[in-house]
C-alpha positions as CSV (number, residue, x, y, z in Angstrom):
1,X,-12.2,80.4,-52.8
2,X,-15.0,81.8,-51.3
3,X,-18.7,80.9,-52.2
4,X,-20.6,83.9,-52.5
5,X,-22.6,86.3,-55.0
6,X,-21.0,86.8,-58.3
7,X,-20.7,90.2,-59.5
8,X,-21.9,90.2,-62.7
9,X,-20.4,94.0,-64.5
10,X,-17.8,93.6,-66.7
11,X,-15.2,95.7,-67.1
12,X,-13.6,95.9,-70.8
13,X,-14.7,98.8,-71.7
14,X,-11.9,100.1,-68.7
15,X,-8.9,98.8,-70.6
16,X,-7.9,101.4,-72.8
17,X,-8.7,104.1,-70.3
18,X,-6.3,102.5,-67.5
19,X,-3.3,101.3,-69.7
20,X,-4.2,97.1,-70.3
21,X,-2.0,95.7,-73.0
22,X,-4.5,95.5,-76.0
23,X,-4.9,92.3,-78.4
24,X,-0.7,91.8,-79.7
25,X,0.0,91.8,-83.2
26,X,2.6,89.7,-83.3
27,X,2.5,86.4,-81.2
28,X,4.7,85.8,-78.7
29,X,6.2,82.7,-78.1
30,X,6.0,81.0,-74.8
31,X,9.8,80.8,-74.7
32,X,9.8,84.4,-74.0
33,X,9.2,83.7,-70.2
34,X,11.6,81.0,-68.7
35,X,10.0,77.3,-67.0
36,X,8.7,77.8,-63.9
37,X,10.2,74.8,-61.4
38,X,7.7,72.6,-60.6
39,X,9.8,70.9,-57.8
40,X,10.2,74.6,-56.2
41,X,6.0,75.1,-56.3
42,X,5.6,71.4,-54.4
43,X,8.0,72.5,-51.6
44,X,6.4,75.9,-51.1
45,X,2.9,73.4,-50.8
46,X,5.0,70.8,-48.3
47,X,5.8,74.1,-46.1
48,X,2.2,75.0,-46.3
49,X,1.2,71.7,-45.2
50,X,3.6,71.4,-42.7
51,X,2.3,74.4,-41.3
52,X,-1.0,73.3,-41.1
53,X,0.3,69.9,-39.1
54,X,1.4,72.3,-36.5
55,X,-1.2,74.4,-36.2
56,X,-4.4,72.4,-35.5
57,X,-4.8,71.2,-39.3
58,X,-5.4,74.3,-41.0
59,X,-4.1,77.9,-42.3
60,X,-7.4,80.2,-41.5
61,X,-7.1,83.5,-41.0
62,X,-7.0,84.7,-37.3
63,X,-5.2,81.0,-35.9
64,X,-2.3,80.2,-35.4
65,X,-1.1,78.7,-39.1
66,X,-2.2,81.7,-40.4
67,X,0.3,84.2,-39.6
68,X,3.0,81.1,-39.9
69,X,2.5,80.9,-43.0
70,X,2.8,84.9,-44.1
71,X,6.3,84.1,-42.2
72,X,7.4,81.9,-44.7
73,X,6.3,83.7,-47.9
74,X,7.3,86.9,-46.2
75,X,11.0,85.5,-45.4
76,X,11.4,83.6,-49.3
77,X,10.5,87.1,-50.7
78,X,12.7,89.3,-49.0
79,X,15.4,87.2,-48.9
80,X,15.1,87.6,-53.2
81,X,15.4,91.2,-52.4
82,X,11.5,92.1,-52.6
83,X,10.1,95.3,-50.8
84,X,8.1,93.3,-48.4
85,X,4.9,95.1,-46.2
86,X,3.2,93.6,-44.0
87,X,0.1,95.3,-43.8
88,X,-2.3,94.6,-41.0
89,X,-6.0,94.3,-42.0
90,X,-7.9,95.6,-39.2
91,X,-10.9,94.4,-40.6
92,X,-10.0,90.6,-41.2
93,X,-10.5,88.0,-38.5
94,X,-8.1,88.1,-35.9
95,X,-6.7,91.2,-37.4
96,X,-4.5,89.3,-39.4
97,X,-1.8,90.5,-42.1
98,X,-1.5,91.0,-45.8
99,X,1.6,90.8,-47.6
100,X,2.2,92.9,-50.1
101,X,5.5,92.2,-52.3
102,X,7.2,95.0,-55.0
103,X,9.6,94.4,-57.5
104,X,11.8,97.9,-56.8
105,X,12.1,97.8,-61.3
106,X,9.7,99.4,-64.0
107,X,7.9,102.1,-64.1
108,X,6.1,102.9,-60.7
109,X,3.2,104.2,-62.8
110,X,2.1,101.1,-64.6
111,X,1.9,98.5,-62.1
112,X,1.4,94.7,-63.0
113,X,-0.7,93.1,-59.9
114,X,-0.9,89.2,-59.0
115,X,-2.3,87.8,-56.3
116,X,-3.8,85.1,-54.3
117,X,-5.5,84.4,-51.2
118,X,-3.2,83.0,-48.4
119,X,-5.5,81.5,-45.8
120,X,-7.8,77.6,-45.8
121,X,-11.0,77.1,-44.4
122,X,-11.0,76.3,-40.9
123,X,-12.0,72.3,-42.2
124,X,-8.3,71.6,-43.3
125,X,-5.4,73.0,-44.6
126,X,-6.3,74.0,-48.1
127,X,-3.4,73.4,-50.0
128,X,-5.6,73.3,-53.3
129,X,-7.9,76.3,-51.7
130,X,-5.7,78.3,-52.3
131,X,-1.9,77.0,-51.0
132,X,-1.4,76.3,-54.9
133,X,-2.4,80.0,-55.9
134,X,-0.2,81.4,-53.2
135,X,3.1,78.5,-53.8
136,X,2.7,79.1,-57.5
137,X,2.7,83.0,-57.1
138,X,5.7,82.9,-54.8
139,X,7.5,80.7,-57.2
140,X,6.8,83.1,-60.3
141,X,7.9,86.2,-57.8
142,X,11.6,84.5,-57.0
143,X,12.0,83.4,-60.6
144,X,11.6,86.9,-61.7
145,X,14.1,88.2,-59.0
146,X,16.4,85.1,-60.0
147,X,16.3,86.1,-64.1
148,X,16.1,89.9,-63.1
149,X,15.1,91.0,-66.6
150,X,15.0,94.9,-67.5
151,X,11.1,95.8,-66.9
152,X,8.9,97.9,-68.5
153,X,6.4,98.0,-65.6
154,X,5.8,97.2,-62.3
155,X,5.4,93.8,-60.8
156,X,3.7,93.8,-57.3
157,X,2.2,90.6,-55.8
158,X,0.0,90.5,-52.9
159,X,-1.1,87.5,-50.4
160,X,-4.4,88.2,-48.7
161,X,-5.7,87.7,-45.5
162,X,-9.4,86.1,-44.6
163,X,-10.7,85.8,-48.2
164,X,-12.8,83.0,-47.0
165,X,-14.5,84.9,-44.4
166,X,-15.8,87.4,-47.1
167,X,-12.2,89.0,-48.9
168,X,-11.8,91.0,-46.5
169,X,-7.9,91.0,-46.7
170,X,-8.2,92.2,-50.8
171,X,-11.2,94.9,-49.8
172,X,-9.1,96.2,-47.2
173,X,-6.0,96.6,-49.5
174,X,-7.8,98.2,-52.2
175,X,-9.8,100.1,-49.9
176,X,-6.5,101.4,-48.1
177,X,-5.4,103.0,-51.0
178,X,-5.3,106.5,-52.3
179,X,-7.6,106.6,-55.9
180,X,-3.9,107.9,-57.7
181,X,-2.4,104.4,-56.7
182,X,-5.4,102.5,-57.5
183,X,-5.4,104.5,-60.9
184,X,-1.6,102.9,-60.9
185,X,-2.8,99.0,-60.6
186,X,-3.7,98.8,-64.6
187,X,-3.9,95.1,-64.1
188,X,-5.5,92.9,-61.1
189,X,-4.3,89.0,-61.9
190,X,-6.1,86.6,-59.6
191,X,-5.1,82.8,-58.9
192,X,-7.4,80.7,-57.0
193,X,-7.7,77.1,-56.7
194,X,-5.3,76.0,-59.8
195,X,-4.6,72.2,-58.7
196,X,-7.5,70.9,-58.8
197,X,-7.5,67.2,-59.0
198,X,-10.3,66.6,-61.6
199,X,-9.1,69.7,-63.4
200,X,-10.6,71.9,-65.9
201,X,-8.6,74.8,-67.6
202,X,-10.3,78.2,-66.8
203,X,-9.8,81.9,-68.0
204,X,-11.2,84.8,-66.3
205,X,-13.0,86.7,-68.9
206,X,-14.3,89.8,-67.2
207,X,-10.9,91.5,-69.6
208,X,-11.0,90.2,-73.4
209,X,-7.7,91.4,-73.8
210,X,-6.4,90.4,-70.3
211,X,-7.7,86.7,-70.9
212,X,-6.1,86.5,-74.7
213,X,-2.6,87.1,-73.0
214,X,-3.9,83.6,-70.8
215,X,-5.8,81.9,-73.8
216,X,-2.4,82.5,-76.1
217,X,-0.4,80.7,-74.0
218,X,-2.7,78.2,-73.6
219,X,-2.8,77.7,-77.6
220,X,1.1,77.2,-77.4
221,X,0.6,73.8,-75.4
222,X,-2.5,72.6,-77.5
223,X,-5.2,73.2,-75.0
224,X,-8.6,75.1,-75.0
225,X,-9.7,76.9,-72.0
226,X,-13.2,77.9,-71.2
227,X,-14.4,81.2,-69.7
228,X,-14.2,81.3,-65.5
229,X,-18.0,81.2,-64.2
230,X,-17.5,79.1,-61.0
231,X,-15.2,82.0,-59.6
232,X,-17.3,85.1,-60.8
233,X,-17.1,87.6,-57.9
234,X,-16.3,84.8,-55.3
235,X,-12.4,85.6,-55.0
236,X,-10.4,88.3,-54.4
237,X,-10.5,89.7,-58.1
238,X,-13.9,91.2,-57.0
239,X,-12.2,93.6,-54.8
240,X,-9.9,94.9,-57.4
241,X,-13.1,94.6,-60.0
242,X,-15.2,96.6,-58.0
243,X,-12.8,99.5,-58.0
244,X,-12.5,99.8,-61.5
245,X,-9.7,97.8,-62.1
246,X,-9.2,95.5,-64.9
247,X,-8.6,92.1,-63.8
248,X,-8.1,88.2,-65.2
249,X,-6.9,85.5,-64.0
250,X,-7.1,81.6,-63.7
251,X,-9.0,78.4,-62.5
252,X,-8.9,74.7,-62.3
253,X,-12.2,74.2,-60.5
254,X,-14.2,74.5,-57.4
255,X,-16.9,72.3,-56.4
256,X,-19.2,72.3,-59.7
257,X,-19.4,69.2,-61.4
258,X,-17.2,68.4,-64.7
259,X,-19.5,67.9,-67.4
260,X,-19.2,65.2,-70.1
261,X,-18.1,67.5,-72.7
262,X,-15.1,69.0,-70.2
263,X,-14.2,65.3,-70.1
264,X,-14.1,64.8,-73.7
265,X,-11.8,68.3,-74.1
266,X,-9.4,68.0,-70.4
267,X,-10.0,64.3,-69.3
268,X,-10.7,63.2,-65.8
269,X,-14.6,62.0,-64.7
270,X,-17.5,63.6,-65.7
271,X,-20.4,63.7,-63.3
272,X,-17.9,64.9,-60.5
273,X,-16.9,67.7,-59.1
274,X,-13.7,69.2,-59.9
275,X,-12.3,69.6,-56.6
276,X,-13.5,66.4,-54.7
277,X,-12.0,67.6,-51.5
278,X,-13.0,71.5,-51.8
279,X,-13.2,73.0,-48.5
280,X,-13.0,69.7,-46.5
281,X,-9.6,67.7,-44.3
282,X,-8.9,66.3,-47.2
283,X,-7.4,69.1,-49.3
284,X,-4.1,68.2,-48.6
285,X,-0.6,67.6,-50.7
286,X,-2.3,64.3,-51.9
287,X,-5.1,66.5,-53.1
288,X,-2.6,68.1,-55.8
289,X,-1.5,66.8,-59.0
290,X,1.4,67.9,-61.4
291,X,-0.5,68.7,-64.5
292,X,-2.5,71.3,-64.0
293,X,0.0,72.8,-60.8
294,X,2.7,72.9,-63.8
295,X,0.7,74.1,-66.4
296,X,-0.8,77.4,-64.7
297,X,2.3,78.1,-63.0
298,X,4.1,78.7,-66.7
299,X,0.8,80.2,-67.8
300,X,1.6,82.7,-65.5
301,X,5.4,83.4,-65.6
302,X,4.0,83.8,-69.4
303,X,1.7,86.1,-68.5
304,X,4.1,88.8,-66.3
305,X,6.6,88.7,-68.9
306,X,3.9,89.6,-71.8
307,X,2.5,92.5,-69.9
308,X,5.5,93.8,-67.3
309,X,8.9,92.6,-68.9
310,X,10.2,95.2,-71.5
311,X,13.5,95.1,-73.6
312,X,16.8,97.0,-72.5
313,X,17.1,100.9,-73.6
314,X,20.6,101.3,-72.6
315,X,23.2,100.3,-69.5
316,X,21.6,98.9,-66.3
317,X,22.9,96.4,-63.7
318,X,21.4,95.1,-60.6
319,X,22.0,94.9,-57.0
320,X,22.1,92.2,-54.4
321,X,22.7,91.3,-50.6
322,X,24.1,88.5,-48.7
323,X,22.6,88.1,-46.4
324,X,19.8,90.1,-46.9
325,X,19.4,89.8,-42.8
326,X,20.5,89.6,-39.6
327,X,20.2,89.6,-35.6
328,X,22.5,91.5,-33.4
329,X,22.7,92.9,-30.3
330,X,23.1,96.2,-29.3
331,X,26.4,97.8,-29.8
332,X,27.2,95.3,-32.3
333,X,28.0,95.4,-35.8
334,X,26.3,93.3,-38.9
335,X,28.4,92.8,-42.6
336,X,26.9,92.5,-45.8
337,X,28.0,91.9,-48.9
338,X,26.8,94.3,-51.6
339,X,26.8,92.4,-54.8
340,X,26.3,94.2,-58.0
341,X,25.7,93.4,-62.0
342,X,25.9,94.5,-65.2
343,X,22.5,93.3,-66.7
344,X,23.0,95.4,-70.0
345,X,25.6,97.8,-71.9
346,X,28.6,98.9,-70.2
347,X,29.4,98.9,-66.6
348,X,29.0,102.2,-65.0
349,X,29.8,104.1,-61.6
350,X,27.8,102.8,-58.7
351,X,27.9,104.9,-55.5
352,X,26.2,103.5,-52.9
353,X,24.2,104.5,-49.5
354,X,21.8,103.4,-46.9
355,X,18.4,104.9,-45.4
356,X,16.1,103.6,-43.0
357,X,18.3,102.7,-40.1
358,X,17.6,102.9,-36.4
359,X,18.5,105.2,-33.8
360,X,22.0,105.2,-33.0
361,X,23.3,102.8,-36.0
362,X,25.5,103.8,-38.7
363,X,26.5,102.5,-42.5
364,X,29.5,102.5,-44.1
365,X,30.3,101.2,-47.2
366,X,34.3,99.5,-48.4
367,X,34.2,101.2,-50.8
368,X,31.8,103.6,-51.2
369,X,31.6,103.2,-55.1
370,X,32.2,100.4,-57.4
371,X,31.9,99.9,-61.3
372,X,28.9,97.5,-62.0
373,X,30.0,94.1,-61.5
374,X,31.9,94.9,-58.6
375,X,31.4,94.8,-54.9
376,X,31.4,96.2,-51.7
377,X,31.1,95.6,-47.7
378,X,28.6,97.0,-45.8
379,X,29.1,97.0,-41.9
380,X,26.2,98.3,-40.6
381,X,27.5,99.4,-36.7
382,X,24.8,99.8,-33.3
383,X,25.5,101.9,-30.1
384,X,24.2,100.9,-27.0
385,X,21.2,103.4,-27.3
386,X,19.7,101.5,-29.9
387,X,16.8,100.0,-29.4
388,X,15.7,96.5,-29.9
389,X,13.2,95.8,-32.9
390,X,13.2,95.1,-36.4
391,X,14.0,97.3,-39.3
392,X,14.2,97.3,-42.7
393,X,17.2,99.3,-44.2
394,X,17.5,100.1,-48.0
395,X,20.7,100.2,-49.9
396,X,20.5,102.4,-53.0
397,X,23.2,102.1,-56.1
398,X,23.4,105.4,-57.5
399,X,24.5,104.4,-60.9
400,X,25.6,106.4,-64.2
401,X,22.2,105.6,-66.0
402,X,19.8,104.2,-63.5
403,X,19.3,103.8,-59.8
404,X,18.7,100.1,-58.1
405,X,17.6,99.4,-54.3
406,X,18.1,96.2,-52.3
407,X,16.5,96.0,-48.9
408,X,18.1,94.5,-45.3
409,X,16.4,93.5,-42.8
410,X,18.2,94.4,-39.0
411,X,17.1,92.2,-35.8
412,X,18.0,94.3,-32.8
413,X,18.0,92.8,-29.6
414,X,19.2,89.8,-27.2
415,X,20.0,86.6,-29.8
416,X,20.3,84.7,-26.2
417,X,18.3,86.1,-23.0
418,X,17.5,83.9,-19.6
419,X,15.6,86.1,-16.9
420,X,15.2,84.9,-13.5
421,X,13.4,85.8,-11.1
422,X,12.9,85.7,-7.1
423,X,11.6,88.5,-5.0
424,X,11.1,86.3,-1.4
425,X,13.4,87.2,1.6
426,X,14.9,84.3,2.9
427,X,16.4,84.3,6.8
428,X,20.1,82.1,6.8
429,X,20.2,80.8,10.4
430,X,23.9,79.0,11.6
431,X,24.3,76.4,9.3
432,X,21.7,76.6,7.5
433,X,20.9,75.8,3.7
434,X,18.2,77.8,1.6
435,X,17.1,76.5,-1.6
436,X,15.1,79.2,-3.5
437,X,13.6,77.8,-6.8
438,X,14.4,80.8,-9.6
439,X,11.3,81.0,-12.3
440,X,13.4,81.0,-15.7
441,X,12.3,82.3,-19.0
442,X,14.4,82.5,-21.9
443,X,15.0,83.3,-25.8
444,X,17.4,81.6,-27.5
445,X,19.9,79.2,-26.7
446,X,22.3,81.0,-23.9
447,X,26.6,80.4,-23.4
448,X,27.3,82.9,-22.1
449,X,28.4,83.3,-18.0
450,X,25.8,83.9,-15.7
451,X,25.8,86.8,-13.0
452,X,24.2,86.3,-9.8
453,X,23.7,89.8,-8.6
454,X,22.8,89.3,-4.8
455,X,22.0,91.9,-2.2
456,X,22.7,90.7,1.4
457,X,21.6,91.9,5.5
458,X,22.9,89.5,6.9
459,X,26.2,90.2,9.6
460,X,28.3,88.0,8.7
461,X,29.6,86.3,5.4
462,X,33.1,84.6,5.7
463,X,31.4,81.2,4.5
464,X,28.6,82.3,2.1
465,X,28.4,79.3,0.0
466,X,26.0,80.0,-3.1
467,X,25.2,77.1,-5.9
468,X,23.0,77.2,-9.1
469,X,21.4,74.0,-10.1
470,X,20.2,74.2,-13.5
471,X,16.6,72.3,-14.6
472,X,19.0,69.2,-16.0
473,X,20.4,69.0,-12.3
474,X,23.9,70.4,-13.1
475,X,25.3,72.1,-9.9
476,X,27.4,75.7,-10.5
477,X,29.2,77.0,-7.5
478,X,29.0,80.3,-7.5
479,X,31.0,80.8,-4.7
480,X,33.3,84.2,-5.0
481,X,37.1,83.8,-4.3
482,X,38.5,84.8,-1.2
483,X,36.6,85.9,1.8
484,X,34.3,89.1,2.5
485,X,34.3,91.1,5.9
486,X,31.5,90.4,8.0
487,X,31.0,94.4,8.0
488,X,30.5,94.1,4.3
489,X,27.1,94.4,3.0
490,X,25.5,95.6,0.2
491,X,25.7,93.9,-3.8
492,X,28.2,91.5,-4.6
493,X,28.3,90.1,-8.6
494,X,29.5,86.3,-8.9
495,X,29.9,84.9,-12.7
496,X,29.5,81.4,-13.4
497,X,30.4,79.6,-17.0
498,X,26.2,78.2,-17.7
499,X,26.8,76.1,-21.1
500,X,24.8,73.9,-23.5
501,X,21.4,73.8,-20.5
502,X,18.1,74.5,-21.4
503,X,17.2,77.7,-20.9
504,X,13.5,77.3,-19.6
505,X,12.8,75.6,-16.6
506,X,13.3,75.3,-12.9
507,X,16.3,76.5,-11.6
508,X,17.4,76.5,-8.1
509,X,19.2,79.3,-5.9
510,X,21.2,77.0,-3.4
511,X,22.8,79.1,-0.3
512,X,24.3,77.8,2.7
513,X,25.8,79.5,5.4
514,X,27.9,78.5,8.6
515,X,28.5,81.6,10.6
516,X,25.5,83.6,10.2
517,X,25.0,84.0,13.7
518,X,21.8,83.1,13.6
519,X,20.3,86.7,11.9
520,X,20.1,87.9,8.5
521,X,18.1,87.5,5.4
522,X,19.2,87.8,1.7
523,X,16.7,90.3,0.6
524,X,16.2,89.7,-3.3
525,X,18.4,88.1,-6.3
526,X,18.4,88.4,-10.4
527,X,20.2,86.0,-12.6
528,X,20.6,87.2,-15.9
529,X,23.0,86.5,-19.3
């Protein structure tokens, strides 16, 4: 969270105009959205915090932790078959990323929005401020992609980049966008701080119909929330606020002090604050307790399902992929399984295609249509024109009734690659022995042979005698078979079996030869897998 000024202008009188759910009728029971797994939040916090331990103690926005940690949200969603962007906030410190999640069901008109600020403070690792907005977000996100109910609307979740430095992830998102999509957002829900270990029970109430979807829930378990006043304006809800979209959302407390009567109605210790370790080292896994992580987690689950999750109209099913990614190298082929389900009425006619691959790749599909609860292989096949990078393909299931999309993300490039270098000339006198260190870089972890590609003036070479000594000291002879004219010169290729070494490092060109008449050099050398 950060501290700033609190914009004070409401926005109620904005619901009906943009589509928020009104008062219900009827209540709904909390056993309408399913128990989100407390065990699954804590390990999305242990990443976080893990994270931090590598990377200097901390998350912030524009070092290192930072975009570490938008790898590991970014991998758990698309792996549960989200629409994934990573969208690069040129305005955020270190021009660091935004992820922006979509669940490809609902209507695209009415979008559902949740979201929470992914970076700490520079002080510590933040795993209250806000790793426990953005673990319990995630974990509502891959429960909804795990119970795949039919939806009414929307759900779209977004993990923002250098709120602490003045939202500037959230401004830029909303900011980005066309005023027909923001006209699409009709609600903005904000999580910020919800572990607070001397915890309170807060409700955004800038959205009196927004907040009773919170405040109901709330009643179910038999405690009373207070309105958010801490937060006003200070987290990324502002951004949405300020462009006119209704938002809510929940608190557990910053660093304002827990008055006697909060004790008497939550528990804990008056007269301190109720985050003892708010913006500071300490904010750390230890910082965290179960209640209050539990207890706003299912508060929101409770809250998607009220506003986004609708009841079936007629047949669906829904469409998976595993894996949902994979590394290749050009001119190779990746298989997926295409897994699909009848979620509703009867099973209908799937046909099923691919867009968004890269140059030179194809898709086919065995076979190319299955009933609903069937399923098919994908082999998705490269040439040797296409080019290394990332891509994200999409698999559409053309069904009877409705269409579904799942998402595969394609790696092309070298899974193992050692590069060496030398460009010195080196003059082989009579029996003489040269030995050239090679500067190695590599990616991966390289089996395969080596090829010494070596281009030669010398006059003679009857008793060339080449060795590669790798940085663990392992000698390769690389010696070719059989003998080459001494009129031969030019590019000769030598392959040597290179397994189980460390790719990086020093390695070391040996040559040695015993009839070089005293003239030649060996002009230049590349090693490569």
């Amino acid at each position: 969270m950060k501290w700033g000024k609190r914009i004070g202008a409401a926005v109620v009188g904005m619901a009906a105009v943009l589509g928020v759910v009104t008062a219900p009728a009827q209540a709904v029971t909390a056993a309408a959205a399913p128990d989100i797994s407390l065990a699954n939040v804590k390990a999305h916090l242990s990443a976080l915090q893990t994270i931090a331990n590598q990377n200097g103690g901390n998350r912030a926005s524009g070092r290192p932790g930072y975009p570490a940690s938008v790898s590991y949200v970014a991998q758990k969603l698309r792996d549960a078959g989200y629409n994934v962007t990573l969208q690069s906030c040129t305005s955020c410190a270190g021009s660091n990323q935004n992820i922006i999640a979509e669940w490809p069901q609902g209507d695209a008109n009415q979008v559902i929005m949740l979201g929470a600020h992914l970076d700490s403070v520079s002080a510590g690792p933040g795993i209250n401020d806000n790793g426990s907005g953005s673990a319990s977000i995630l974990e509502v996100a891959l429960t909804l992609a795990r119970e795949n109910p039919t939806m009414a609307k929307r759900v779209r979740f977004g993990w923002w980049a250098d709120e602490e430095s003045g939202l500037r992830g959230s401004k830029f998102y909303v900011n980005s966008l066309p005023q027909t999509e923001r006209t699409k957002i009709k609600t903005y829900l904000n999580f910020d701080m919800i572990g607070s270990d001397n915890w309170g029970y807060f409700v955004y109430d800038d959205v009196a119909s927004v907040k009773a979807v919170f405040d109901e829930y709330f009643r179910t378990i038999g405690i009373q929330t207070e309105g958010d006043t801490e937060g006003d304006g200070r987290s990324d809800h502002a951004s949405f606020k300020s462009a006119g979209i209704p938002v809510g959302g929940l608190a557990t407390g910053a660093g304002y002090t827990k008055s006697a009567a909060q004790q008497q109605k939550w528990g804990g210790t008056a007269g301190r604050a109720f985050d003892s370790c708010y913006h500071r080292a300490c904010d750390t896994l230890s910082n965290i307790p179960d209640t209050p992580l539990e207890k706003n987690s299912d508060a929101i689950a409770y809250a998607v399902w009220k506003l986004a999750v609708g009841t079936s109209t007629g047949p669906d099913f829904s469409l998976g992929l595993s894996p949902s990614s994979g590394t290749v190298q050009a001119g190779q082929s990746a298989t997926v399984t295409v897994n699909t389900t009848t979620t509703s009425g009867a099973a209908q006619a799937v046909s099923l295609s691919a867009s968004g691959l890269p140059a030179g790749a194809t898709a086919t599909f065995n076979p190319a249509s299955v009933q609903s609860g069937g399923s098919s292989t994908l082999t998705i096949a490269t040439s040797a024109s296409t080019p290394n990078g990332t891509s994200t393909i999409t698999v559409t299931g053309d069904g009877t009734s409705v269409d579904r999309t799942a998402q595969y993300t394609l790696t092309v490039g070298d899974v193992s690659v050692r590069t060496f270098t030398n460009g010195t000339d080196f003059a082989l006198n009579d029996y003489a022995t040269v030995n050239s260190p090679i500067t190695s870089s590599a990616t991966g972890a390289a089996t395969s042979p080596v090829k010494v590609s070596i281009t030669g003036t010398h006059t003679c070479s009857e008793d060339l005698r080449i060795s590669l000594k790798a940085p663990d000291g392992s000698t390769y002879s690389v010696k070719p078979t059989g003998s080459l004219p001494c009129t031969d010169l030019g590019t000769r290729t030598y392959s040597v079996p290179v397994t189980n070494e460390a790719a990086s490092g020093t390695w070391t060109l040996v040559l040695y030869d015993a009839y070089a008449q005293d003239t030649g050099t060996l002009d230049s050398w590349t090693i490569t897998v």
